[in-house]
XYZ file of C-alpha atoms in Angstrom:
373
model
C 103.043 17.077 133.675
C 101.611 15.152 131.205
C 97.288 15.294 129.801
C 96.060 12.790 127.947
C 92.523 13.645 125.953
C 90.163 10.817 126.058
C 87.387 11.199 123.205
C 84.626 9.564 125.439
C 84.614 8.829 129.351
C 86.248 4.998 128.327
C 86.004 2.517 131.202
C 88.703 0.314 129.887
C 90.582 2.826 128.107
C 90.453 5.199 131.260
C 91.183 2.181 133.810
C 94.070 1.144 131.516
C 95.882 4.623 132.073
C 95.301 4.505 136.135
C 96.546 0.778 135.934
C 99.808 2.507 134.212
C 99.691 5.593 136.659
C 99.278 3.176 140.107
C 102.582 1.390 139.380
C 104.636 4.397 139.046
C 106.575 5.311 142.747
C 105.778 7.949 143.423
C 102.217 7.553 142.581
C 101.560 11.277 140.588
C 98.501 13.224 141.807
C 95.720 12.592 138.824
C 93.954 16.045 137.951
C 90.665 15.557 135.684
C 89.327 18.342 133.355
C 85.232 17.471 132.250
C 83.238 19.413 130.031
C 80.151 20.086 132.037
C 78.205 17.564 129.507
C 79.878 14.878 131.152
C 79.877 15.971 134.649
C 78.053 12.590 135.494
C 80.964 11.120 135.450
C 82.234 12.112 137.835
C 81.877 9.569 140.348
C 83.237 6.558 137.852
C 86.502 8.491 138.079
C 86.367 8.725 141.666
C 85.875 5.075 141.682
C 88.912 4.493 139.555
C 91.230 6.298 141.769
C 90.425 5.215 144.843
C 90.504 1.598 144.053
C 93.789 2.227 142.544
C 95.221 4.384 145.619
C 95.705 7.690 143.028
C 95.250 10.984 144.734
C 92.188 13.232 142.436
C 91.347 16.698 142.116
C 89.797 17.974 139.529
C 87.486 20.219 137.588
C 84.413 21.123 134.687
C 84.442 23.393 132.685
C 81.908 24.528 129.936
C 83.861 22.832 127.373
C 87.317 20.862 127.005
C 90.278 22.152 124.545
C 92.230 19.635 122.152
C 93.758 19.813 119.151
C 90.733 19.460 117.320
C 89.601 22.292 118.423
C 86.851 22.750 121.456
C 84.784 19.934 122.362
C 82.132 19.212 124.747
C 82.608 15.394 125.554
C 85.290 13.327 126.575
C 88.058 13.866 129.777
C 91.611 14.613 129.737
C 93.120 13.436 132.676
C 96.552 15.013 133.631
C 99.553 13.223 135.829
C 101.312 15.864 137.482
C 104.504 14.312 138.911
C 105.965 16.914 140.504
C 102.867 17.792 142.832
C 104.281 18.706 146.295
C 100.972 19.158 148.272
C 97.204 19.621 147.263
C 93.696 20.330 148.807
C 90.507 21.199 148.244
C 88.478 23.535 149.866
C 84.541 23.994 150.937
C 82.955 26.756 151.764
C 83.932 30.026 150.120
C 80.931 32.246 150.058
C 82.858 34.273 152.856
C 84.045 37.070 153.616
C 87.678 36.935 151.241
C 89.937 37.607 154.802
C 88.146 34.648 155.806
C 88.317 32.578 152.741
C 92.145 33.381 152.282
C 92.433 31.954 155.656
C 91.170 29.088 155.028
C 93.275 28.631 151.711
C 96.554 29.380 153.749
C 95.432 26.660 156.449
C 95.308 23.873 153.643
C 98.251 25.290 152.000
C 100.466 24.981 155.124
C 98.796 21.425 155.624
C 99.864 20.466 152.296
C 103.268 21.600 151.935
C 104.065 20.524 155.798
C 103.466 17.254 154.792
C 106.463 16.366 152.442
C 108.835 19.502 153.226
C 109.937 20.198 149.835
C 112.481 22.631 149.297
C 113.207 25.750 146.687
C 110.583 27.863 144.886
C 106.979 27.062 144.576
C 103.937 27.270 142.532
C 100.119 27.481 143.593
C 97.853 26.533 140.768
C 94.143 27.723 141.923
C 90.988 26.513 139.998
C 87.990 28.349 141.904
C 83.907 28.172 141.468
C 83.190 30.847 139.278
C 80.266 31.415 140.990
C 82.156 32.769 144.236
C 81.665 36.610 143.734
C 84.757 37.700 145.691
C 87.969 36.009 144.071
C 90.393 39.180 143.759
C 89.660 39.936 147.158
C 90.567 36.224 147.880
C 93.763 36.325 146.317
C 94.786 39.702 147.625
C 94.802 38.649 151.282
C 95.754 35.221 150.356
C 98.908 37.267 149.493
C 98.918 39.174 152.769
C 98.800 35.766 154.164
C 101.385 33.778 152.277
C 103.529 36.641 150.755
C 106.278 36.005 148.441
C 106.384 31.744 149.144
C 104.870 30.749 146.040
C 104.170 32.373 142.406
C 100.362 32.183 141.888
C 98.475 31.157 138.466
C 94.535 28.825 138.109
C 91.339 29.327 136.591
C 87.815 29.623 137.417
C 85.725 26.686 136.467
C 81.893 26.273 136.303
C 78.984 26.664 133.866
C 79.138 28.929 130.770
C 75.391 30.011 131.879
C 76.975 30.971 135.154
C 74.550 29.467 137.040
C 75.416 27.608 140.585
C 76.507 23.751 139.655
C 78.662 21.816 141.886
C 82.336 21.974 139.696
C 84.889 20.957 141.953
C 86.181 17.408 142.882
C 88.439 14.997 144.684
C 88.274 11.305 145.623
C 85.075 11.311 147.587
C 83.692 14.937 147.111
C 82.031 16.833 144.741
C 81.211 20.814 145.273
C 81.291 24.336 145.109
C 81.808 27.428 146.231
C 85.542 26.269 146.352
C 88.996 26.152 145.191
C 91.123 23.343 144.663
C 94.548 23.854 144.987
C 97.889 22.013 144.108
C 101.594 23.052 144.966
C 104.049 22.449 141.977
C 107.490 22.781 142.290
C 109.673 25.252 139.997
C 110.477 22.897 137.444
C 106.830 24.271 135.727
C 106.789 26.785 133.668
C 103.735 29.500 133.720
C 102.309 32.081 131.372
C 99.434 33.838 131.439
C 98.736 36.559 128.938
C 95.357 38.708 127.473
C 96.914 41.030 125.102
C 94.183 43.508 124.551
C 94.914 47.029 123.592
C 93.568 49.893 125.527
C 91.988 52.927 124.386
C 91.943 56.830 125.280
C 89.314 56.884 127.593
C 89.701 57.324 131.357
C 86.778 56.538 133.554
C 85.909 56.391 137.904
C 84.154 53.625 138.852
C 82.810 56.137 141.614
C 80.019 53.030 143.241
C 80.570 49.392 143.165
C 79.951 46.144 144.541
C 81.715 43.241 144.095
C 81.415 42.644 140.698
C 78.860 45.348 140.134
C 79.493 48.611 138.889
C 76.667 50.882 139.936
C 78.041 54.083 139.193
C 80.735 55.235 136.453
C 81.928 59.343 137.124
C 78.634 59.290 139.426
C 76.586 58.717 136.431
C 74.674 55.036 135.913
C 77.185 52.650 133.985
C 75.444 51.584 131.305
C 74.821 55.156 130.351
C 78.727 56.192 130.276
C 79.762 52.715 129.090
C 77.130 53.771 126.000
C 78.819 57.316 125.553
C 82.183 55.891 125.579
C 81.676 52.979 123.402
C 80.242 55.367 121.299
C 82.809 58.654 121.049
C 86.066 55.588 120.880
C 84.270 53.189 118.263
C 81.229 54.848 116.584
C 78.811 51.966 118.606
C 75.306 52.890 119.406
C 74.583 50.355 122.243
C 71.903 49.516 123.669
C 69.865 47.023 125.626
C 68.953 44.639 123.041
C 72.499 44.465 121.250
C 74.639 44.831 125.005
C 75.248 40.930 124.628
C 76.740 41.402 120.915
C 79.093 44.106 121.724
C 80.224 44.036 125.472
C 82.409 41.154 125.256
C 84.246 42.455 121.961
C 84.822 45.541 124.253
C 85.332 45.476 127.893
C 86.295 47.699 130.746
C 90.456 47.921 132.134
C 90.976 47.696 135.000
C 94.036 50.255 135.728
C 96.414 48.585 138.085
C 99.710 49.691 139.219
C 101.757 48.364 136.737
C 99.183 46.968 133.951
C 95.778 46.634 132.392
C 92.950 43.984 133.674
C 90.269 43.122 131.953
C 86.810 42.832 132.871
C 84.268 41.930 130.823
C 80.501 42.917 131.175
C 77.985 39.475 131.207
C 74.538 41.769 132.564
C 72.991 44.560 133.504
C 69.884 46.205 135.568
C 67.184 48.444 134.584
C 68.950 50.642 137.023
C 72.031 51.231 134.817
C 74.408 48.772 136.225
C 76.738 46.602 134.974
C 77.856 43.119 136.046
C 81.661 42.151 134.975
C 83.142 38.496 135.592
C 85.587 39.708 138.461
C 85.598 42.371 141.234
C 85.680 46.441 140.479
C 86.700 48.509 143.978
C 85.134 51.047 144.621
C 86.829 54.224 142.894
C 89.222 52.397 140.940
C 90.240 53.792 137.478
C 88.672 52.522 133.947
C 89.775 52.299 130.385
C 87.524 50.857 127.721
C 89.401 48.417 126.040
C 88.725 46.904 122.648
C 89.727 43.356 121.825
C 91.890 42.730 118.978
C 91.683 41.227 115.647
C 93.475 37.457 115.983
C 96.210 39.433 112.846
C 96.969 41.671 114.984
C 97.026 39.726 118.884
C 100.587 39.346 120.084
C 99.416 37.060 122.715
C 100.507 33.688 121.121
C 104.115 35.224 120.653
C 104.096 36.381 124.534
C 102.969 33.458 125.825
C 105.301 31.340 123.741
C 108.198 34.266 125.046
C 107.405 33.584 128.616
C 107.192 29.471 128.315
C 110.149 29.272 126.647
C 110.628 26.092 124.630
C 108.084 23.805 123.922
C 109.365 21.415 121.952
C 108.408 18.134 121.853
C 106.258 18.522 125.172
C 102.561 18.728 125.776
C 101.231 22.154 126.659
C 98.305 22.298 129.345
C 96.289 24.962 127.931
C 93.067 26.982 129.381
C 91.152 29.328 127.532
C 89.067 32.220 128.384
C 85.515 31.566 127.611
C 84.966 35.625 127.143
C 87.695 35.502 124.555
C 86.418 32.864 122.863
C 83.199 34.647 122.189
C 85.234 37.430 121.131
C 86.885 35.443 118.408
C 84.283 32.932 117.454
C 85.487 30.533 115.111
C 89.137 31.528 114.697
C 89.637 30.681 118.398
C 90.586 27.570 117.104
C 92.647 29.392 114.611
C 94.376 30.782 118.069
C 94.822 27.142 119.235
C 96.570 25.933 115.937
C 98.698 28.966 116.147
C 99.482 28.466 119.994
C 100.557 24.569 119.031
C 102.715 25.269 115.985
C 104.634 27.862 117.108
C 105.407 26.350 120.460
C 106.851 23.028 118.851
C 104.252 21.182 121.434
C 103.810 17.569 120.850
C 99.888 18.031 122.106
C 97.874 20.413 122.961
C 94.825 19.503 126.090
C 93.167 21.728 128.321
C 89.456 23.694 129.259
C 88.133 26.731 128.632
C 87.985 28.758 131.833
C 85.820 31.481 133.256
C 88.513 34.026 134.784
C 92.247 33.386 135.195
C 94.957 34.149 137.494
C 98.493 35.155 137.356
C 101.548 36.748 139.039
C 102.513 39.807 138.730
C 105.895 39.890 137.390
C 106.969 42.817 139.372
C 105.743 42.246 142.765
C 104.280 39.411 143.051
C 100.671 39.532 144.172
C 98.231 37.237 142.068
C 96.273 39.155 139.712
C 92.457 38.136 138.703
C 91.947 38.543 134.550
C 89.349 37.828 132.369
C 90.346 36.996 128.621
C 93.421 35.519 129.303
C 95.430 32.557 127.835
C 96.744 30.205 130.391
C 99.614 27.821 129.225
C 101.645 25.301 131.573
C 104.748 22.926 130.550
């Protein structure tokens, strides 16, 4: 897996890189990361890969990340030599069981094409506007079981407005997912490192990613009470967007806490989050850490193992960047310095996916750092 960042979608430079890939045997998969500002260049990438007989999968993200920090220009192209199958599945804005069935069928088709033995990893990129990604992942695990470990991210616009954001050689679409099956040679780490408060609440009424009631009261009223009691903050509708990203909900799972960042609210007191919140689930209030107190990078590097002189493909949650602000670039520099990676390339993501290390179920995160080498 070799990422290459091009500061501009320069036809000469990109064509030369694609020409070099086209001479390899077997030919690698081209995985393209485009920032939203460059979305008009999808057709150029499709034409370039088709002309050379290269398979292409790609996604549009809010911004890219490079060794120099975050950028809204250029393109990152990743040569994936160890993919044993890949796919793009459209039309997933349906019941989670049907969506999972469509993905499982695509996995079967892709996997059946090569018959590669050994452990597999399934890396998924969803359109962030799909309303039931967490449920789709659970249903997908019910179909595929422990055949894979799972990881991935969400693509799309940071405005959370619908936008076609997934593409292959011929198509550009929304409401879908791309999937890349990797052999066991890729190391993946996903972490958020958010500490948990003492508070405990129950989401007594929810609908997808909307929390209507907490402990039988309007969700906003309880959120205001808990954030005042735990952190002394007077939360209002006017300053909601100033504080919500720093004080997200924690969805209590069987073995860990999953971050759910509030992103909007209704006049009736309901709150919308990035990611589903099942009815009657337990919630804790989280406080996003100061960078100097965060152990996230060290935890990621323990999971990844030695990265010296190897490039690191990295996805950084948009909510995490909102919390850290200018210090987000410092966290990326810390990641590169402590990992010894030869380069860091990637994108800003809108939700992240990992595998629960104890029971193997895929989990949907906010505020996480995703690294692949």
